[in-house]
Amino acid sequence: MATFLYRLGRFSFRKRHFVALFWVALLALAGAGAAGAPAAGNSSFSIPGTEAQKAFDLLDERFPGASADGATARVVFKAPDGQKMTDPGNKAAVQDTVDELSGGTEVAQVTDPYQGGGVSQDGTIAYSSVTYKVPGMELEESSREALKAAAEDARDSGLTVEIGGDALQAIPETGSAEIIGIGIAAVVLVITLGSLLAAGLPLLTAIVGVGIGVATITALASTLDLGSTTSILASMIGLAVGIDYALFVVSRYRAELAEGREREEAAGRAVGTAGSAVVFAGLTVVIALVGLSVVNIPMLTKMGIAAAGTVAVAVLIALTLIPAVLGYAGRRVRPAGEKSKLLGGGRAKDKADRPNMGTRWASFVVRRPLAVLLLGIVGLGAAAVPAGSLELGLPDDGSQPTSTTQRRAYDLLSDGFGPGFNGPLVVVVDAQGSDDPQAVFQQAGDEIKALDNVVNVAPAAPNKAGDTATIAVIPDAKPSSVATEDLVHDIRAVGADIKDGTGAEVLVTGATAMNIDVSQKLNDALVPYLVLVVGLAFLLLIVVFRSILVPLKAALGFLLSVLAALGAVVAVYQWGWLSGLMGVEETGPIMSMMPIFMVGVVFGLAMDYEVFLVTRIREAHVHGEKPSQAVVTGFRYSARVVTAAAVIMIAVFSGFIGSSDSMVKMIGFGLAIAVLFDAFVVRMAIVPAVLALLGAKAWWLPKWLDRALPNVDVEGESLAAHDGAAGKDDEDKELVRA
């Protein structure tokens, strides 16, 4: 592989006009496709194989035209102090609003609060439910504007009016913090590479890669039902790995220049060595992201595949566009150790032979490996303690900032009708095979009323055929509570008894039941996903490092860092530690997708640092150095770059903490803290400590396996032949001159 990539690097350097034109054309093509595509909305949410989804599908079949998958809105009214919603003036204002909403072309139904029990017991709060004919992501902007206008008209009459539901669900915004993250990345690159131009190359190529990836996602969003969050997560991961991969290649290029090689040769060797590490690091990330499909949640699968595609583009850009732009830069990109005049280059060095920070740190760890190992494990273990209290759920309007109308509507409904009103359960009774469907409907309603934590059970509402009915159940507790989850399980237990006695099927659905089923499905999929992703990556790392213990150590270190990161997420978003600093207005359960998503993404990113750091150590060991000295050598050449890459990734991920979307905010924090733990505790401390303790045993591999494995040559041993050829050419030239 090293030889192929070496040739690719030289080709890209030499044919830079062609390579640059190819990527610019690809960016323009993706941009044109995105410009002509409909705007991304919120992806439809289906969970195949769950009871909630089965009930949802049954509603579509048995209640045609009911718009079961249509967008919904709850317009909530509150009377001025000292007044009631039943006062004639307030009642007239609400009636005008209902009439105004009913005129929408996409509106399927609008309920009248005074006829459908939509007024609170104390008479101060009322609500009207609006059901649309189309899903939220397909709702026209004119319908949203009409909804806002109707609410504003009601406010003019003196009422407090707020709107909840998914009809106003906005595309999340990341805020200015993302720009700050990129700015920090730029500063780190300048410090690391010692040149404004060299620092600009990774940023430029990463932005090109993310531009291609996000534009492609935008162009395909409507066709493939990709939600707006998909492109945000793809840009988050693509930008981070794109900068890192480019940084490693540029850094190796400067190191090759410092050894006296010509620029084209240096580009070829940078791609042949660092590029090999980029390929395998990218493969681990792609495996982890594509592996999310085993969960069988379409939205999560699409997010993973879209992000994996952006990572693949970042790898290809690092292998081709980076050497091409290095060719354009020419002598303005200086060898390692040299800085531009603007940054103090050309000054005399007082301590030219002083070991760098990476060398000094590795030497310290090699001298005291056991103490460093124990300290690292204990520290991560302490950070992981809150993970034992992990509670999972999906965000609803109750997790929105208090500045949003959705959150204020949620709070008003809780005040007027109880916390469970925001998460009603829909019980679907399929009595098609029963002798007396009406009796089954009555039995189901009566048995559900007798359960604990139930505030209200509405009368059964049968379909036209009379063989299926829906029963609305209002829990006593808020949607994300354990009590509501227990109630869902209790209703399903009642349904199992009814099925045994009558043959009728009782199913529970609704947003709350769907969230519970999603959490259960994700929990069930976590272990198979871990086995698949870690297993495949473990095999890949055996091929890369030609060792059993090094990949095993990498996997165990990852588990430590991801548990510690989950502990930090629980402490901030569930317990409320530092919540003000992180912009968390409402603590609560951790998003159900968080553990499995963090496992996938963090594993891939953790293996990035493992591959970049340990390949340098193995390279030194392969070239004859003792194990402990190889650790020091590897850190001398790679610790600075790995540290810079980690700081950049942390900065990029932290930028997404400023997002308006609670899911994106939480993922940004989780990934940032996970990279912090993994890069600086696991890879920079635990890894060298373990390698120092194992010594030569770290590189043990059974002989039969050594013979069976392909030689991918990540260290670039095959490139030594090019040194020999270059040396012979120099000798021939000297003879000719003589």
Coordinates of C-alpha atoms in Angstrom, one line a residue, residues 198-704:
A198 CA 1.0 25.7 5.8
A199 CA -1.7 26.2 8.5
G200 CA -4.2 27.3 5.9
L201 CA -3.8 24.2 3.7
P202 CA -5.6 21.8 6.1
L203 CA -8.4 24.3 6.7
L204 CA -8.9 24.9 3.0
T205 CA -8.9 21.2 2.1
A206 CA -11.1 20.3 5.0
I207 CA -13.7 23.0 4.1
V208 CA -13.6 21.7 0.5
G209 CA -14.3 18.1 1.7
V210 CA -17.1 19.2 4.1
G211 CA -18.5 21.4 1.3
I212 CA -18.7 18.4 -1.0
G213 CA -20.2 16.2 1.6
V214 CA -22.8 18.6 3.0
A215 CA -23.8 19.8 -0.5
T216 CA -24.3 16.2 -1.6
I217 CA -26.4 15.5 1.5
T218 CA -28.5 18.6 0.9
A219 CA -29.0 17.7 -2.8
L220 CA -30.2 14.2 -1.8
A221 CA -32.1 15.3 1.4
S222 CA -35.6 15.2 -0.2
T223 CA -35.0 12.1 -2.2
L224 CA -33.5 10.0 0.6
D225 CA -35.5 11.6 3.5
L226 CA -32.4 13.0 5.2
G227 CA -33.2 15.4 8.1
S228 CA -31.5 18.7 8.7
T229 CA -29.6 17.2 11.6
T230 CA -27.9 14.7 9.2
S231 CA -25.9 17.5 7.5
I232 CA -24.9 19.1 10.8
L233 CA -23.5 15.9 12.2
A234 CA -21.7 15.2 8.9
S235 CA -20.1 18.6 8.9
M236 CA -19.1 18.2 12.6
I237 CA -17.3 14.9 12.0
G238 CA -16.1 15.7 8.4
L239 CA -14.5 19.0 9.5
A240 CA -12.8 17.5 12.5
V241 CA -11.3 14.5 10.6
G242 CA -10.6 16.6 7.5
I243 CA -8.4 19.0 9.3
D244 CA -6.7 16.2 11.3
Y245 CA -5.9 14.0 8.2
A246 CA -4.6 17.0 6.2
L247 CA -2.5 18.0 9.2
F248 CA -0.8 14.6 9.4
V249 CA 0.1 14.6 5.8
V250 CA 1.4 18.2 5.8
S251 CA 3.4 17.6 8.9
R252 CA 5.0 14.5 7.5
Y253 CA 5.8 16.4 4.3
R254 CA 7.7 19.0 6.3
A255 CA 9.5 16.3 8.1
E256 CA 10.6 14.8 4.8
L257 CA 11.8 18.2 3.6
A258 CA 13.8 18.6 6.8
E259 CA 15.7 15.4 5.8
G260 CA 16.8 17.0 2.6
R261 CA 14.4 15.4 0.1
E262 CA 13.1 17.2 -3.0
R263 CA 9.6 18.5 -2.8
E264 CA 7.9 16.0 -5.1
E265 CA 9.7 13.1 -3.4
A266 CA 8.7 14.5 0.0
A267 CA 5.1 14.7 -1.1
G268 CA 5.2 11.1 -2.3
R269 CA 6.7 9.9 1.0
A270 CA 4.3 11.9 3.1
V271 CA 1.3 10.2 1.4
G272 CA 3.0 6.8 1.4
T273 CA 3.6 6.9 5.2
A274 CA 1.2 9.3 6.9
G275 CA -1.3 8.7 4.1
S276 CA -1.3 4.9 4.9
A277 CA -2.2 5.8 8.5
V278 CA -4.9 8.2 7.2
V279 CA -6.4 5.3 5.1
F280 CA -6.6 2.9 8.0
A281 CA -7.7 5.6 10.5
G282 CA -10.5 6.6 8.1
L283 CA -11.5 3.0 7.6
T284 CA -12.0 2.6 11.3
V285 CA -14.2 5.7 11.4
V286 CA -16.2 4.5 8.4
I287 CA -16.7 1.1 9.9
A288 CA -18.0 2.6 13.1
L289 CA -20.4 5.0 11.4
V290 CA -21.7 2.5 8.8
G291 CA -22.1 -0.1 11.6
L292 CA -24.8 2.1 13.1
S293 CA -27.1 0.4 10.5
V294 CA -27.2 -2.8 12.7
V295 CA -29.5 -0.9 15.1
N296 CA -32.2 -0.8 12.3
I297 CA -33.3 2.7 13.0
P298 CA -33.5 4.3 9.6
M299 CA -32.7 7.8 10.8
L300 CA -29.6 6.7 12.7
T301 CA -28.5 4.6 9.7
K302 CA -28.8 7.6 7.3
M303 CA -26.9 9.8 9.8
G304 CA -24.1 7.2 10.0
I305 CA -23.8 6.6 6.3
A306 CA -23.9 10.3 5.4
A307 CA -21.1 11.1 8.0
A308 CA -19.1 8.1 6.7
G309 CA -19.3 9.4 3.2
T310 CA -18.0 12.8 4.4
V311 CA -15.1 11.0 6.2
A312 CA -14.3 9.0 3.0
V313 CA -14.1 12.3 1.0
A314 CA -11.8 13.7 3.7
V315 CA -9.4 10.7 3.3
L316 CA -9.4 11.0 -0.5
I317 CA -8.7 14.8 -0.2
A318 CA -5.8 14.1 2.2
L319 CA -4.2 11.7 -0.3
T320 CA -4.7 13.8 -3.5
L321 CA -5.6 17.4 -3.0
I322 CA -3.1 18.0 -0.2
P323 CA 0.0 17.0 -2.3
A324 CA -1.5 19.0 -5.1
V325 CA -1.8 22.3 -3.1
L326 CA 1.6 21.6 -1.6
G327 CA 2.9 21.7 -5.2
Y328 CA 1.3 25.1 -5.6
A329 CA 2.7 26.3 -2.3
G330 CA 6.3 25.4 -3.4
R331 CA 9.0 26.8 -1.1
R332 CA 6.6 28.8 0.9
V333 CA 5.9 25.6 3.0
R334 CA 9.1 25.2 5.0
P335 CA 10.8 22.1 6.4
A336 CA 10.0 21.0 9.9
G337 CA 11.7 23.2 12.5
E338 CA 11.7 26.3 10.4
K339 CA 9.2 29.1 10.9
S340 CA 8.2 31.9 8.5
K341 CA 9.8 35.3 9.2
L342 CA 6.4 36.6 10.3
L343 CA 6.4 34.0 13.1
G344 CA 10.0 34.6 14.2
G345 CA 11.8 32.4 11.6
G346 CA 15.5 33.0 10.9
R347 CA 16.4 33.7 14.6
A348 CA 19.3 31.9 16.2
K349 CA 18.3 28.9 18.3
D350 CA 19.7 29.0 21.8
K351 CA 19.0 25.4 22.6
A352 CA 18.9 23.6 19.3
D353 CA 19.5 20.2 20.7
R354 CA 17.0 20.4 23.6
P355 CA 14.5 17.5 23.4
N356 CA 11.0 18.5 22.5
M357 CA 8.0 18.2 24.8
G358 CA 6.9 14.8 23.3
T359 CA 10.4 13.4 23.9
R360 CA 10.5 14.6 27.5
W361 CA 7.0 13.3 28.3
A362 CA 7.6 9.9 26.7
S363 CA 10.9 9.6 28.6
F364 CA 9.0 10.3 31.9
V365 CA 6.3 7.8 31.2
V366 CA 8.9 5.1 30.2
R367 CA 10.7 5.6 33.5
R368 CA 7.5 5.4 35.6
P369 CA 5.0 3.4 33.5
L370 CA 3.1 1.7 36.3
A371 CA 2.4 5.0 38.2
V372 CA 1.2 6.7 35.0
L373 CA -1.0 3.7 34.1
L374 CA -2.7 3.5 37.5
L375 CA -3.2 7.3 37.6
G376 CA -4.8 7.3 34.2
I377 CA -7.1 4.4 34.9
V378 CA -8.2 5.8 38.3
G379 CA -8.9 9.2 36.8
L380 CA -11.0 7.9 34.0
G381 CA -12.8 5.5 36.4
A382 CA -13.7 8.4 38.6
A383 CA -15.1 10.4 35.6
A384 CA -17.1 7.3 34.6
V385 CA -18.9 7.0 37.9
P386 CA -22.0 9.2 36.9
A387 CA -22.6 6.8 33.9
G388 CA -24.0 4.4 36.4
S389 CA -27.0 6.7 36.9
L390 CA -27.6 7.0 33.1
E391 CA -31.3 7.5 32.2
L392 CA -32.2 7.5 28.5
G393 CA -35.0 9.2 26.7
L394 CA -35.7 11.4 23.6
P395 CA -35.9 15.2 23.7
D396 CA -39.3 16.8 23.5
D397 CA -40.6 20.3 23.9
G398 CA -39.8 20.1 27.6
S399 CA -36.1 20.1 26.8
Q400 CA -36.3 23.2 24.6
P401 CA -34.9 26.5 25.8
T402 CA -37.4 28.6 27.8
S403 CA -37.2 31.3 25.2
T404 CA -39.0 29.2 22.6
T405 CA -42.8 29.2 22.2
Q406 CA -42.7 25.4 22.1
R407 CA -41.3 25.2 25.6
R408 CA -43.7 27.9 27.0
A409 CA -46.6 26.0 25.5
Y410 CA -45.3 22.8 27.1
D411 CA -45.2 24.5 30.5
L412 CA -48.7 26.1 30.2
L413 CA -50.2 22.7 29.4
S414 CA -48.4 21.1 32.4
D415 CA -49.8 23.9 34.6
G416 CA -53.3 23.6 33.3
F417 CA -53.8 19.9 32.7
G418 CA -50.9 18.1 34.6
P419 CA -47.4 17.0 33.5
G420 CA -48.7 13.9 31.7
F421 CA -50.8 15.9 29.3
N422 CA -47.7 16.6 27.2
G423 CA -47.2 12.9 26.6
P424 CA -50.6 11.3 25.9
L425 CA -50.6 7.6 25.1
V426 CA -52.6 6.3 22.2
V427 CA -53.9 2.7 22.7
V428 CA -55.0 1.0 19.5
V429 CA -57.4 -1.9 20.0
D430 CA -57.5 -4.2 17.0
A431 CA -60.7 -6.3 17.5
Q432 CA -61.0 -7.5 13.9
G433 CA -60.9 -11.1 14.9
S434 CA -63.2 -10.7 17.9
D435 CA -66.8 -11.7 18.2
D436 CA -67.9 -8.5 20.0
P437 CA -65.5 -5.6 19.2
Q438 CA -67.5 -3.1 21.3
A439 CA -67.2 -5.2 24.4
V440 CA -63.4 -5.5 23.8
F441 CA -63.1 -1.7 23.5
Q442 CA -65.0 -1.3 26.8
Q443 CA -63.0 -3.9 28.6
A444 CA -59.7 -2.4 27.5
G445 CA -60.8 1.1 28.6
D446 CA -62.0 -0.2 32.0
E447 CA -58.8 -2.2 32.7
I448 CA -56.6 0.7 31.8
K449 CA -58.5 3.1 34.1
A450 CA -57.8 0.7 37.0
L451 CA -54.0 1.1 36.5
D452 CA -51.8 3.3 38.7
N453 CA -50.5 6.6 37.3
V454 CA -53.5 7.2 35.0
V455 CA -55.2 10.6 35.1
N456 CA -57.8 10.2 32.4
V457 CA -58.9 7.6 29.8
A458 CA -61.0 8.9 26.9
P459 CA -63.9 6.8 25.6
A460 CA -62.9 4.4 22.7
A461 CA -63.2 6.0 19.3
P462 CA -63.8 3.2 16.7
N463 CA -63.2 3.5 13.0
K464 CA -66.0 3.3 10.3
A465 CA -65.8 -0.5 10.1
G466 CA -66.1 -0.8 13.9
D467 CA -63.3 -3.3 14.2
T468 CA -60.6 -1.0 15.5
A469 CA -60.6 1.8 18.1
T470 CA -58.2 4.3 19.6
I471 CA -58.2 5.1 23.4
A472 CA -56.4 8.2 24.5
V473 CA -54.7 7.8 27.9
I474 CA -53.3 10.7 30.0
P475 CA -50.5 9.6 32.4
D476 CA -50.0 11.2 35.8
A477 CA -46.3 11.9 35.3
K478 CA -44.3 13.8 32.6
P479 CA -43.4 11.9 29.4
S480 CA -39.8 11.3 30.3
S481 CA -40.4 9.9 33.8
V482 CA -39.9 6.3 34.9
A483 CA -43.6 6.2 36.1
T484 CA -44.8 6.9 32.6
E485 CA -42.5 4.1 31.2
D486 CA -43.9 1.7 33.8
L487 CA -47.4 2.7 32.8
V488 CA -46.7 1.8 29.1
H489 CA -45.4 -1.6 30.2
D490 CA -48.5 -2.1 32.5
I491 CA -50.9 -1.3 29.6
R492 CA -49.1 -3.8 27.4
A493 CA -49.4 -6.4 30.1
V494 CA -53.1 -5.7 30.2
G495 CA -53.2 -6.0 26.4
A496 CA -51.5 -9.4 26.6
D497 CA -54.3 -10.7 28.9
I498 CA -57.0 -9.3 26.7
K499 CA -55.4 -11.0 23.7
D500 CA -55.4 -14.3 25.5
G501 CA -59.1 -14.0 26.4
T502 CA -60.6 -12.4 23.3
G503 CA -58.0 -12.6 20.5
A504 CA -58.0 -8.8 20.1
E505 CA -54.7 -7.1 20.0
V506 CA -54.0 -4.0 22.1
L507 CA -51.0 -1.8 21.1
V508 CA -49.6 1.3 22.7
T509 CA -48.2 4.1 20.5
G510 CA -47.8 7.9 20.6
A511 CA -44.6 9.9 20.9
T512 CA -44.0 8.8 24.5
A513 CA -44.4 5.1 23.7
M514 CA -42.2 5.5 20.6
N515 CA -39.4 7.1 22.8
I516 CA -39.6 4.2 25.2
D517 CA -39.4 1.6 22.4
V518 CA -36.5 3.5 20.8
S519 CA -34.5 3.4 24.1
Q520 CA -35.2 -0.3 24.5
K521 CA -34.1 -1.0 20.9
L522 CA -30.9 1.0 21.3
N523 CA -30.1 -0.8 24.5
D524 CA -30.7 -4.2 22.9
A525 CA -28.5 -3.2 19.9
L526 CA -25.5 -1.8 21.9
V527 CA -23.8 -5.1 22.6
P528 CA -24.1 -6.5 19.1
Y529 CA -22.9 -3.2 17.7
L530 CA -19.9 -3.2 20.0
V531 CA -19.0 -6.7 19.0
L532 CA -19.3 -5.9 15.3
V533 CA -17.5 -2.6 15.2
V534 CA -14.8 -3.4 17.8
G535 CA -14.3 -6.8 16.2
L536 CA -13.9 -5.5 12.7
A537 CA -11.6 -2.7 13.8
F538 CA -9.6 -5.1 16.0
L539 CA -9.0 -7.3 12.9
L540 CA -8.0 -4.2 10.9
L541 CA -5.6 -3.1 13.6
I542 CA -4.0 -6.6 13.7
V543 CA -3.2 -6.2 10.0
V544 CA -1.9 -2.6 10.6
F545 CA 0.3 -3.3 13.6
R546 CA 1.0 -7.0 13.1
S547 CA 0.3 -7.5 16.8
I548 CA -2.4 -9.0 19.1
L549 CA -1.8 -7.0 22.3
V550 CA -1.5 -3.5 20.7
P551 CA -5.1 -3.7 19.2
L552 CA -6.4 -5.2 22.4
K553 CA -4.9 -2.4 24.4
A554 CA -6.4 0.1 21.9
A555 CA -9.9 -1.4 22.3
L556 CA -9.7 -1.5 26.1
G557 CA -8.5 2.1 26.2
F558 CA -11.4 3.2 24.1
L559 CA -13.9 1.6 26.5
L560 CA -12.3 3.6 29.3
S561 CA -12.6 6.9 27.5
V562 CA -16.1 6.4 26.2
L563 CA -17.4 5.4 29.7
A564 CA -15.7 8.5 31.2
A565 CA -17.2 10.7 28.5
L566 CA -20.7 9.2 29.1
G567 CA -20.1 10.0 32.8
A568 CA -19.3 13.6 32.0
V569 CA -22.5 13.8 29.8
V570 CA -24.6 12.5 32.6
A571 CA -23.0 14.9 35.1
V572 CA -23.8 18.0 32.9
Y573 CA -27.0 17.1 31.1
Q574 CA -28.7 14.9 33.7
W575 CA -27.3 16.1 37.0
G576 CA -26.9 19.7 36.0
W577 CA -23.2 20.2 36.8
L578 CA -21.8 23.3 34.9
S579 CA -25.2 23.5 33.2
G580 CA -25.1 27.3 33.0
L581 CA -21.7 27.2 31.4
M582 CA -22.9 24.7 28.8
G583 CA -26.2 26.5 28.1
V584 CA -28.3 23.6 29.5
E585 CA -31.6 25.2 30.5
E586 CA -33.4 21.9 31.4
T587 CA -31.7 18.8 32.7
G588 CA -33.3 15.4 32.1
P589 CA -32.7 12.0 30.6
I590 CA -29.8 11.6 28.1
M591 CA -30.8 11.2 24.5
S592 CA -31.4 7.6 23.7
M593 CA -29.1 7.6 20.7
M594 CA -26.2 9.1 22.7
P595 CA -24.5 6.0 24.0
I596 CA -24.5 4.0 20.8
F597 CA -23.7 7.1 18.7
M598 CA -20.8 8.0 21.0
V599 CA -19.5 4.4 20.8
G600 CA -19.5 4.5 17.0
V601 CA -18.0 7.9 16.5
V602 CA -15.6 8.0 19.4
F603 CA -14.3 4.5 18.6
G604 CA -13.4 5.6 15.1
L605 CA -11.8 8.9 16.3
A606 CA -9.9 7.1 19.1
M607 CA -8.4 4.7 16.5
D608 CA -7.3 7.7 14.5
Y609 CA -4.9 8.7 17.3
E610 CA -3.9 5.1 18.0
V611 CA -3.0 4.6 14.3
F612 CA -1.1 7.9 13.9
L613 CA 0.8 7.5 17.2
V614 CA 1.6 3.8 17.3
T615 CA 2.6 3.5 13.6
R616 CA 5.4 6.0 14.3
I617 CA 6.4 3.9 17.4
R618 CA 6.2 0.6 15.3
E619 CA 8.2 2.3 12.5
A620 CA 11.0 3.0 15.0
H621 CA 10.8 -0.5 16.4
V622 CA 10.9 -2.1 12.9
H623 CA 14.0 -0.1 12.1
G624 CA 15.8 -1.7 15.0
E625 CA 15.2 0.5 18.1
K626 CA 14.6 -1.1 21.5
P627 CA 10.9 -1.1 22.6
S628 CA 11.3 1.7 25.2
Q629 CA 13.4 3.8 22.9
A630 CA 10.9 3.3 20.0
V631 CA 8.2 4.8 22.3
V632 CA 10.3 7.9 22.9
T633 CA 11.1 8.2 19.2
G634 CA 7.5 7.8 18.2
F635 CA 6.5 10.6 20.6
R636 CA 9.3 12.8 19.4
Y637 CA 7.9 12.8 15.9
S638 CA 4.2 12.5 16.4
A639 CA 3.2 13.8 19.9
R640 CA 3.1 17.4 18.8
V641 CA 1.0 16.7 15.8
V642 CA -1.4 14.3 17.6
T643 CA -1.8 16.9 20.4
A644 CA -2.6 19.6 17.8
A645 CA -5.0 17.3 16.0
A646 CA -6.8 16.5 19.3
V647 CA -7.1 20.2 20.3
I648 CA -8.5 21.0 16.8
M649 CA -11.1 18.2 17.0
I650 CA -12.1 19.3 20.5
A651 CA -12.4 22.9 19.3
V652 CA -14.6 21.9 16.3
F653 CA -16.8 19.7 18.4
S654 CA -17.2 22.2 21.1
G655 CA -18.4 24.7 18.6
F656 CA -21.6 22.7 18.2
I657 CA -22.4 23.1 21.9
G658 CA -23.9 26.4 20.9
S659 CA -26.5 24.7 18.7
S660 CA -30.2 25.5 19.2
D661 CA -30.9 21.7 18.9
S662 CA -30.6 19.8 22.2
M663 CA -29.4 16.7 20.4
V664 CA -26.7 18.4 18.5
K665 CA -25.6 20.3 21.6
M666 CA -25.3 17.1 23.6
I667 CA -23.5 15.2 20.9
G668 CA -21.0 18.1 20.5
F669 CA -20.2 18.1 24.2
G670 CA -20.0 14.3 24.4
L671 CA -17.6 14.0 21.4
A672 CA -15.4 16.9 22.6
I673 CA -15.0 15.5 26.1
A674 CA -14.5 12.0 24.7
V675 CA -11.6 13.2 22.5
L676 CA -10.1 15.1 25.4
F677 CA -10.1 11.9 27.6
D678 CA -9.0 9.6 24.8
A679 CA -6.2 11.7 23.3
F680 CA -4.7 13.1 26.4
V681 CA -5.3 10.4 29.0
V682 CA -5.5 7.1 27.0
R683 CA -3.3 7.7 23.9
M684 CA -0.8 10.1 25.5
A685 CA -0.4 8.4 28.9
I686 CA -1.9 4.9 29.1
V687 CA -0.7 3.8 25.7
P688 CA 3.0 4.6 26.2
A689 CA 2.8 3.2 29.8
V690 CA 1.4 -0.1 28.6
L691 CA 3.9 -0.4 25.7
A692 CA 6.8 0.3 28.1
L693 CA 5.5 -2.4 30.5
L694 CA 5.1 -5.0 27.7
G695 CA 8.4 -4.3 26.0
A696 CA 9.0 -6.5 23.0
K697 CA 6.0 -8.6 23.9
A698 CA 3.7 -5.8 22.7
W699 CA 4.6 -6.8 19.1
W700 CA 4.1 -10.5 19.5
L701 CA 2.2 -12.2 16.7
P702 CA 1.9 -16.0 16.1
K703 CA 4.1 -17.1 13.2
W704 CA 1.2 -18.8 11.4

